[in-house]
Tab-separated table of C-alpha atoms in Angstrom:
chain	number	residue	atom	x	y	z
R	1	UNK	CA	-14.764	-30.292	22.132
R	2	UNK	CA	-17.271	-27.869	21.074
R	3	UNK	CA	-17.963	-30.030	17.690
R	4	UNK	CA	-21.402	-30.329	16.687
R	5	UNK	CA	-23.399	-33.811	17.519
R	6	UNK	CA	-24.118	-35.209	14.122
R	7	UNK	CA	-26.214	-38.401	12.843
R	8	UNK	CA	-22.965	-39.543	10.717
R	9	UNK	CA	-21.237	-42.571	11.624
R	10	UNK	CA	-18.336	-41.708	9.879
R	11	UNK	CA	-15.683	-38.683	10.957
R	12	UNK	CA	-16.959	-35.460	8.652
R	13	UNK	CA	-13.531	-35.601	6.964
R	14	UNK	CA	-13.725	-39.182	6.094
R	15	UNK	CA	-17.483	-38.292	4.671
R	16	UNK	CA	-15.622	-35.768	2.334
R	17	UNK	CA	-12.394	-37.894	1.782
R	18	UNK	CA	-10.521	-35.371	3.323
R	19	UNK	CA	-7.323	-35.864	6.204
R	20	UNK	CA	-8.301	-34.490	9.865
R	21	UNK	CA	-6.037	-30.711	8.838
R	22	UNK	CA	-7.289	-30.106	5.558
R	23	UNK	CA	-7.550	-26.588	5.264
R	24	UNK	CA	-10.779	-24.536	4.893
R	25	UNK	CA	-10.082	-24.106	1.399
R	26	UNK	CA	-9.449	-28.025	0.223
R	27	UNK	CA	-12.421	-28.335	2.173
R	28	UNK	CA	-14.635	-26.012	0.193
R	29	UNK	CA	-13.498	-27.193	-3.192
R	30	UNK	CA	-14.092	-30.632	-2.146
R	31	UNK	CA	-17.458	-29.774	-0.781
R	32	UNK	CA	-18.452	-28.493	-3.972
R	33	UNK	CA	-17.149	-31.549	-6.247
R	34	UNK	CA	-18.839	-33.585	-4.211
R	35	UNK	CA	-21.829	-31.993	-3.740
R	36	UNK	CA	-22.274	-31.987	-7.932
R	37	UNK	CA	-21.997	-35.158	-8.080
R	38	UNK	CA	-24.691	-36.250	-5.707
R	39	UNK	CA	-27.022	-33.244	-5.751
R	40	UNK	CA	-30.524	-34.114	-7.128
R	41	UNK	CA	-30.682	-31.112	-8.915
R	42	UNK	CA	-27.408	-31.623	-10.978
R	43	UNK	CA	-28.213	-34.984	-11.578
R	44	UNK	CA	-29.981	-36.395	-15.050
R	45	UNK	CA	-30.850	-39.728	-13.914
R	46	UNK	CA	-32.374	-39.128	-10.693
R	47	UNK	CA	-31.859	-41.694	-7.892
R	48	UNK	CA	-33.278	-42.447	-4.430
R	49	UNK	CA	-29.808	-42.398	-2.667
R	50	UNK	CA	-28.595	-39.219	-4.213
R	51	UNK	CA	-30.816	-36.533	-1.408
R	52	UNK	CA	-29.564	-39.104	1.383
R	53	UNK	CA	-25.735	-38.574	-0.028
R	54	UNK	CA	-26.081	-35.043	-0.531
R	55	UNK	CA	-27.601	-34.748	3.054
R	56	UNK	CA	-24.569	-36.889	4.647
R	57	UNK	CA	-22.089	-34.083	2.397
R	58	UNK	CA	-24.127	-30.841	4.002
R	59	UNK	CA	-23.788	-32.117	7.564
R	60	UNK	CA	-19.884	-32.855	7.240
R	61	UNK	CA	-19.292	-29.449	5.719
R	62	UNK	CA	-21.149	-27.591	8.348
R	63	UNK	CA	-19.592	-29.724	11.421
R	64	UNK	CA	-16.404	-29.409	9.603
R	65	UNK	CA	-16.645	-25.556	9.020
R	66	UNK	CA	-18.447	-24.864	12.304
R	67	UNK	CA	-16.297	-26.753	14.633
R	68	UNK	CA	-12.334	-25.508	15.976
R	69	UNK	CA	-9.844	-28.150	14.506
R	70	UNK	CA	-8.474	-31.320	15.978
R	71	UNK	CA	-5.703	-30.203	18.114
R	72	UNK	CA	-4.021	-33.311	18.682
R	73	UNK	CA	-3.543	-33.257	15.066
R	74	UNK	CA	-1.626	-30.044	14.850
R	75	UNK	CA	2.018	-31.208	15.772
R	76	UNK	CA	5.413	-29.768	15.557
R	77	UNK	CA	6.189	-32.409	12.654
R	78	UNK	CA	3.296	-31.169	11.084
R	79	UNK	CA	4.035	-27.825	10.719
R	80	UNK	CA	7.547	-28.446	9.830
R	81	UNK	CA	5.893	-29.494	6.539
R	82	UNK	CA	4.568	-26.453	5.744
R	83	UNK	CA	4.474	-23.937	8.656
R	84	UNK	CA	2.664	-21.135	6.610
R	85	UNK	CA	0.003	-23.092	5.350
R	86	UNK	CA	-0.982	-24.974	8.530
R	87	UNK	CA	-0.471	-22.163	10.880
R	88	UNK	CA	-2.669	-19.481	8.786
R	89	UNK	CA	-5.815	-22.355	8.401
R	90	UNK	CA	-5.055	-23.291	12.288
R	91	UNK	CA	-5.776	-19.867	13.474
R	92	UNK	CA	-7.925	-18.550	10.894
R	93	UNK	CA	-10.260	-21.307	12.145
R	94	UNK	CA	-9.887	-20.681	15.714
R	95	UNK	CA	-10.504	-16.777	15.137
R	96	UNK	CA	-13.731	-17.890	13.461
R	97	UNK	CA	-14.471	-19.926	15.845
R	98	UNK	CA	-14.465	-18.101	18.683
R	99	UNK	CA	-15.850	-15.190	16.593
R	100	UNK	CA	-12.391	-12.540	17.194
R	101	UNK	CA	-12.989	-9.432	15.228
R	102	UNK	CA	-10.080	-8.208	13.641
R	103	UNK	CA	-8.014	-11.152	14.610
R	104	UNK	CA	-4.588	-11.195	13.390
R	105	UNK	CA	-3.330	-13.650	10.683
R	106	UNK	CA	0.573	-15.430	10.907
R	107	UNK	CA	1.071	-14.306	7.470
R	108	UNK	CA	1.123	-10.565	8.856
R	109	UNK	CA	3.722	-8.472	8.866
R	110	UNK	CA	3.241	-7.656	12.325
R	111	UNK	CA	3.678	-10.682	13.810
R	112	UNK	CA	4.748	-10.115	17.438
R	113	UNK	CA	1.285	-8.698	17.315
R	114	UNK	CA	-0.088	-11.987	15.933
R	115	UNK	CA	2.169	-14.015	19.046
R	116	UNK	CA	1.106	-11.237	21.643
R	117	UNK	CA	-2.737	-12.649	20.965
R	118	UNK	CA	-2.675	-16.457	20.998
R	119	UNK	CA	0.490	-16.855	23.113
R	120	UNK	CA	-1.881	-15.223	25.806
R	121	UNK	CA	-5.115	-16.645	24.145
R	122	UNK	CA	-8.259	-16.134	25.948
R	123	UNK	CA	-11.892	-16.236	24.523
R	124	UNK	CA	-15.191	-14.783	25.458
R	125	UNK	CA	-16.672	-17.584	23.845
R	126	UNK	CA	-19.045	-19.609	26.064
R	127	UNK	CA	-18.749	-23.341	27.010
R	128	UNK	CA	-20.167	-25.758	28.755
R	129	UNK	CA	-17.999	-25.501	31.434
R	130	UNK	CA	-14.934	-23.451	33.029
R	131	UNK	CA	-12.890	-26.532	32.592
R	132	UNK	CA	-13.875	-26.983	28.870
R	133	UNK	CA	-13.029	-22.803	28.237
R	134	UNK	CA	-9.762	-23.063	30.198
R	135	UNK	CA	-8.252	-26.336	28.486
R	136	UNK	CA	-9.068	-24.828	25.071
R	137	UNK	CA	-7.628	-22.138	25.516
R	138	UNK	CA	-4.304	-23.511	27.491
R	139	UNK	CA	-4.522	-25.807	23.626
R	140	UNK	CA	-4.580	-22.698	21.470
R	141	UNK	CA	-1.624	-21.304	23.632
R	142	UNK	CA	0.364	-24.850	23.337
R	143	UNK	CA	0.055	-24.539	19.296
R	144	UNK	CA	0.774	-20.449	19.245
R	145	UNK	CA	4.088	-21.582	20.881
R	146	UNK	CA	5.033	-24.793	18.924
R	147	UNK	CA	4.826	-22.126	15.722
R	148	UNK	CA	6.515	-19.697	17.429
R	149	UNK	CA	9.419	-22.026	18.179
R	150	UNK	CA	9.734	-22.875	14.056
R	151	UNK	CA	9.052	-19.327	12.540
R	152	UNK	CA	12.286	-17.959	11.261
R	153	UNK	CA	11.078	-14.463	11.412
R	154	UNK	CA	11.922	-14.104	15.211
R	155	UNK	CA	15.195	-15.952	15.006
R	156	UNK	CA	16.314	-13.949	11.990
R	157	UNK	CA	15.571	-10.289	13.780
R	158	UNK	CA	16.721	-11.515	17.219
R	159	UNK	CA	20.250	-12.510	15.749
R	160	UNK	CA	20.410	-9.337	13.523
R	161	UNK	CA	19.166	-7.125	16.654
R	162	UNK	CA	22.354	-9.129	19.157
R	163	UNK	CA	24.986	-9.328	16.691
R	164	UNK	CA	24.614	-6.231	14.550
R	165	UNK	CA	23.067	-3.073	16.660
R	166	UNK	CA	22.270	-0.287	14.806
R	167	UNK	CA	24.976	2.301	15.022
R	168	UNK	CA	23.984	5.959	16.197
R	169	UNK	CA	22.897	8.507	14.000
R	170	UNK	CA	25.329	11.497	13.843
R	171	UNK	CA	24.315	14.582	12.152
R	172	UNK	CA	26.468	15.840	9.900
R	173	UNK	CA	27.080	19.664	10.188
R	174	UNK	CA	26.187	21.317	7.050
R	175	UNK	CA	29.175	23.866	6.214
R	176	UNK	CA	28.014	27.083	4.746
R	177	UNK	CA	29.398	28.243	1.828
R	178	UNK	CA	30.205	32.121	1.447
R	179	UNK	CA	31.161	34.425	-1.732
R	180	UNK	CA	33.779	36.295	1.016
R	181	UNK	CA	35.511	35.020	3.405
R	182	UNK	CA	38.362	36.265	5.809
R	183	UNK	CA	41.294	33.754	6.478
R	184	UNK	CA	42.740	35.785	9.315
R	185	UNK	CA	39.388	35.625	11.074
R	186	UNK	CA	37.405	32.776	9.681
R	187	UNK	CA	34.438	34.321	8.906
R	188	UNK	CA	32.351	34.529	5.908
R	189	UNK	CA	30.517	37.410	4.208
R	190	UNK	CA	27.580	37.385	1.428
R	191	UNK	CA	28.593	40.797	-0.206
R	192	UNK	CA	31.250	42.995	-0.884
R	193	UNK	CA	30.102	45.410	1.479
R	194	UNK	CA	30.285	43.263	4.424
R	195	UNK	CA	33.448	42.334	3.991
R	196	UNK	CA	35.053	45.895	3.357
R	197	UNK	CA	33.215	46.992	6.875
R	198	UNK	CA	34.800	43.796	8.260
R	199	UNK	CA	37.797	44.396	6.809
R	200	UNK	CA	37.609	48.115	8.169
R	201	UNK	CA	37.137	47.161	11.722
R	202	UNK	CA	38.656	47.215	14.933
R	203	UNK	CA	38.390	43.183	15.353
R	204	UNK	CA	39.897	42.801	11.985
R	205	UNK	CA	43.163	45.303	12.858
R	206	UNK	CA	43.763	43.295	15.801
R	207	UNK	CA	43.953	40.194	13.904
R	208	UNK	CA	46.590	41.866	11.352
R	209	UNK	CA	48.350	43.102	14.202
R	210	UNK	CA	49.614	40.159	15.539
R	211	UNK	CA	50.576	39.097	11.708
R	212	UNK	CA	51.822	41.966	10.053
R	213	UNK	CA	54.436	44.449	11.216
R	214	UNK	CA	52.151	47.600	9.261
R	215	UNK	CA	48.861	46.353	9.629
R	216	UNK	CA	47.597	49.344	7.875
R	217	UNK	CA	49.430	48.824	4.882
R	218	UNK	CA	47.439	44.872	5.045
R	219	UNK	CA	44.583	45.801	5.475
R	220	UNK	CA	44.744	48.310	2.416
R	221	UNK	CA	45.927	45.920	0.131
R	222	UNK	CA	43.453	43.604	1.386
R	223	UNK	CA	40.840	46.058	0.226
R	224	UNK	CA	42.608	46.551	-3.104
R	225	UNK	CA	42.353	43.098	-3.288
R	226	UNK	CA	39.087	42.298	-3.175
R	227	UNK	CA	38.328	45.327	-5.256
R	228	UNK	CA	40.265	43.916	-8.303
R	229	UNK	CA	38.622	40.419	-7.691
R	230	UNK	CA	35.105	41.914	-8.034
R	231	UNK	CA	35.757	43.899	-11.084
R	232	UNK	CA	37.592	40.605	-12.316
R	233	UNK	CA	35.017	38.624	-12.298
R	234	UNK	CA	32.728	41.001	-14.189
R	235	UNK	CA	35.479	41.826	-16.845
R	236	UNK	CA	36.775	38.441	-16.823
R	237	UNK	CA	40.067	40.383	-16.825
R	238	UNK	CA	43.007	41.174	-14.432
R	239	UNK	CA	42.370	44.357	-12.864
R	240	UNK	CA	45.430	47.032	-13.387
R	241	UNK	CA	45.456	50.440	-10.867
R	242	UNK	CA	44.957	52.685	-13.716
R	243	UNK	CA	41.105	50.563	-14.215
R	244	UNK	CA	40.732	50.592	-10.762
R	245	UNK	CA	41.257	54.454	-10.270
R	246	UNK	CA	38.325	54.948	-13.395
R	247	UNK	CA	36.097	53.158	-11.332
R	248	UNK	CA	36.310	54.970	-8.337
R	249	UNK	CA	35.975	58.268	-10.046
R	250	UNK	CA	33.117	56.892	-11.634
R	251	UNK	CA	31.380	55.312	-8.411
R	252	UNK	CA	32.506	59.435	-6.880
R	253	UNK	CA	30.677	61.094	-9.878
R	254	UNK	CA	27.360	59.111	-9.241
R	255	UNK	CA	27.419	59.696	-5.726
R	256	UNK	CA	27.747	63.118	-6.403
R	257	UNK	CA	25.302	63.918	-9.279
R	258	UNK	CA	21.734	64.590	-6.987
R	259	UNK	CA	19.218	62.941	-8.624
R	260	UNK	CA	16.637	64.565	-11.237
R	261	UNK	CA	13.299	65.087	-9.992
R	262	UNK	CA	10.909	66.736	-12.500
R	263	UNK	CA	7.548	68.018	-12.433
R	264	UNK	CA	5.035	64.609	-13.307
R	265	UNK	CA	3.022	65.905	-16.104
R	266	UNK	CA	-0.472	65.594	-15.872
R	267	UNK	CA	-2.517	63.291	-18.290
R	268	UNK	CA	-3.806	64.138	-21.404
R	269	UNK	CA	-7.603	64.280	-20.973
R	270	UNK	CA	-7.294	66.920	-17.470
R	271	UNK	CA	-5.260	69.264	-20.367
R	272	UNK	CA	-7.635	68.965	-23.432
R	273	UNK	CA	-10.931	70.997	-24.103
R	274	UNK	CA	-14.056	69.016	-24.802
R	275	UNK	CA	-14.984	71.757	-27.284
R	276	UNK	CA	-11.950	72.478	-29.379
R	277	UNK	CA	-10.482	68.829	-28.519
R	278	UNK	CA	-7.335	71.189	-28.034
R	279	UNK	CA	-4.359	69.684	-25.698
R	280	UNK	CA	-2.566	71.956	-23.590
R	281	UNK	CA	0.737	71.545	-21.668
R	282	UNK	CA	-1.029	72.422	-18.957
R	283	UNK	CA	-4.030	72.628	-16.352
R	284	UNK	CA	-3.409	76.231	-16.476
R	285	UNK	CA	-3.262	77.145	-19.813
R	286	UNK	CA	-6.868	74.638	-20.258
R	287	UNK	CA	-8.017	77.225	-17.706
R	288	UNK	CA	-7.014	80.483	-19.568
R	289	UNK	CA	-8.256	78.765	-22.817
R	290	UNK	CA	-11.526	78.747	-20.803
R	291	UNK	CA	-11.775	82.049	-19.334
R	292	UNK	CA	-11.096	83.640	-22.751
R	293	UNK	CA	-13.707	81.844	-24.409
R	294	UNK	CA	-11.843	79.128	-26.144
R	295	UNK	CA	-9.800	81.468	-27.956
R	296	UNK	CA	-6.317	81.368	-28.579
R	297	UNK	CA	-3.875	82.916	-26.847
């Protein structure tokens, strides 16, 4: 099928020594032991029979490496020898021979890729006939299923896919963390000013109202409370009344005290004369230095 017409009487693999599913490999290395033995060019003593042997070794290699392999030689016993080895050669040959670019290999990861191709082989390839095409390719399919029948890759992820699904991702909710935070109303606050204006509100009274008989009186000593834990944690101290009364006269006095804003002075060289290299405290006085002819005044 498709194997090149040859002038050997003997099989090519029995010219080379080799069994009918030797792989392309055992058949290159034996190709080129043989070939160094018999080769008139590698040989010291030379002898008539040694071109006619090395002829005979050329033409099995190439019908060997140019031809599909024997398919009736490819059996499920076979490949439960060694399922890697014979199934990569297999198809690696086939791939070549029908010239597939990109072809995928067995020994890829993706492999449902690899069974998705020759399961459903078909080739572009001619033949001599439709007949010839179909029944190689209905061949290639045959073998693509006897491997996929032995290769413990599907078994393995069908079982794990039936007996142990996945379980759902749930997303965890992230719980923020605040500096503040109000029991009564679960909320939290990032300073201590949001909180006081919380606490200071008309949501927040409610709240206290239903708890506390004087919600006024709370919601003070809330205040108070958070106060002292702010001064607390910058003293590293308990905070007394008497500490806490300082700094609220303290924080009153800043707010009270306006702010200085003084004249900006101008720069040095816009107050010094070029000709006396004298510095005034002014622009002005530079001026009157100037108009009374760099005298003093």
């Amino acid at each position: 099928m498709g194997n090149r017409q040859s002038k050997i009487e003997k099989s090519p693999h029995e010219v080379l020594g080799l069994s009918p599913v030797s792989t392309k490999k055992e058949v290159k290395d034996c190709y080129r032991t043989l070939i160094l033995k018999v080769h008139p060019d590698a040989q010291k003593v030379h002898s008539s029979k040694a071109p006619k042997e090395a002829m005979e070794i050329m033409e099995a290699y190439t019908s060997i490496m140019r031809s599909p392999p024997g398919f009736e030689f490819y059996t499920e016993e076979l490949f439960r020898k060694d399922l890697r080895k014979y199934a990569d050669d297999f198809f690696e040959r086939i791939s070549d021979y029908c010239r597939i670019p990109g072809a995928p290999k067995f020994s890829d990861p993706d492999f449902e890729r690899f069974y998705q191709v020759f399961t459903n082989f078909r080739t572009q390839k001619v033949f001599d006939s439709e007949e010839e095409k179909s029944e190689f390719c209905r061949s290639v399919r045959k073998v693509a299923r006897i491997v996929k029948s032995l290769d413990k890759r599907i078994s393995i992820d069908s079982f794990s896919i039936e007996a142990h699904p996945a379980p759902p991702k749930v997303r965890e909710k992230k719980t923020k963390l605040y500096p503040y935070n109000c029991d009564h109303c679960s909320k939290g606050f990032h300073s201590h000013n949001q909180i006081i204006d919380h606490f200071r509100s008309k949501k927040h009274f409610e709240r206290i109202r239903l708890v506390s008989e004087d919600p006024k009186k709370y919601i003070e000593k809330q205040l108070q409370e958070i106060t002292c834990q702010d001064l607390s944690e910058i003293t590293q101290e308990p905070c007394t009344e008497k500490e806490l009364e300082i700094v609220e006269d303290h924080k009153a006095e800043e707010q009270s005290v306006p702010k200085k804003t003084g004249h900006i002075r101008e720069p040095a060289p816009f107050r010094t004369c070029a000709e006396c290299k004298a510095v005034f405290n002014s622009r002005a006085e530079l001026l009157t230095h100037l108009k009374m002819g760099h005298k003093e005044f």
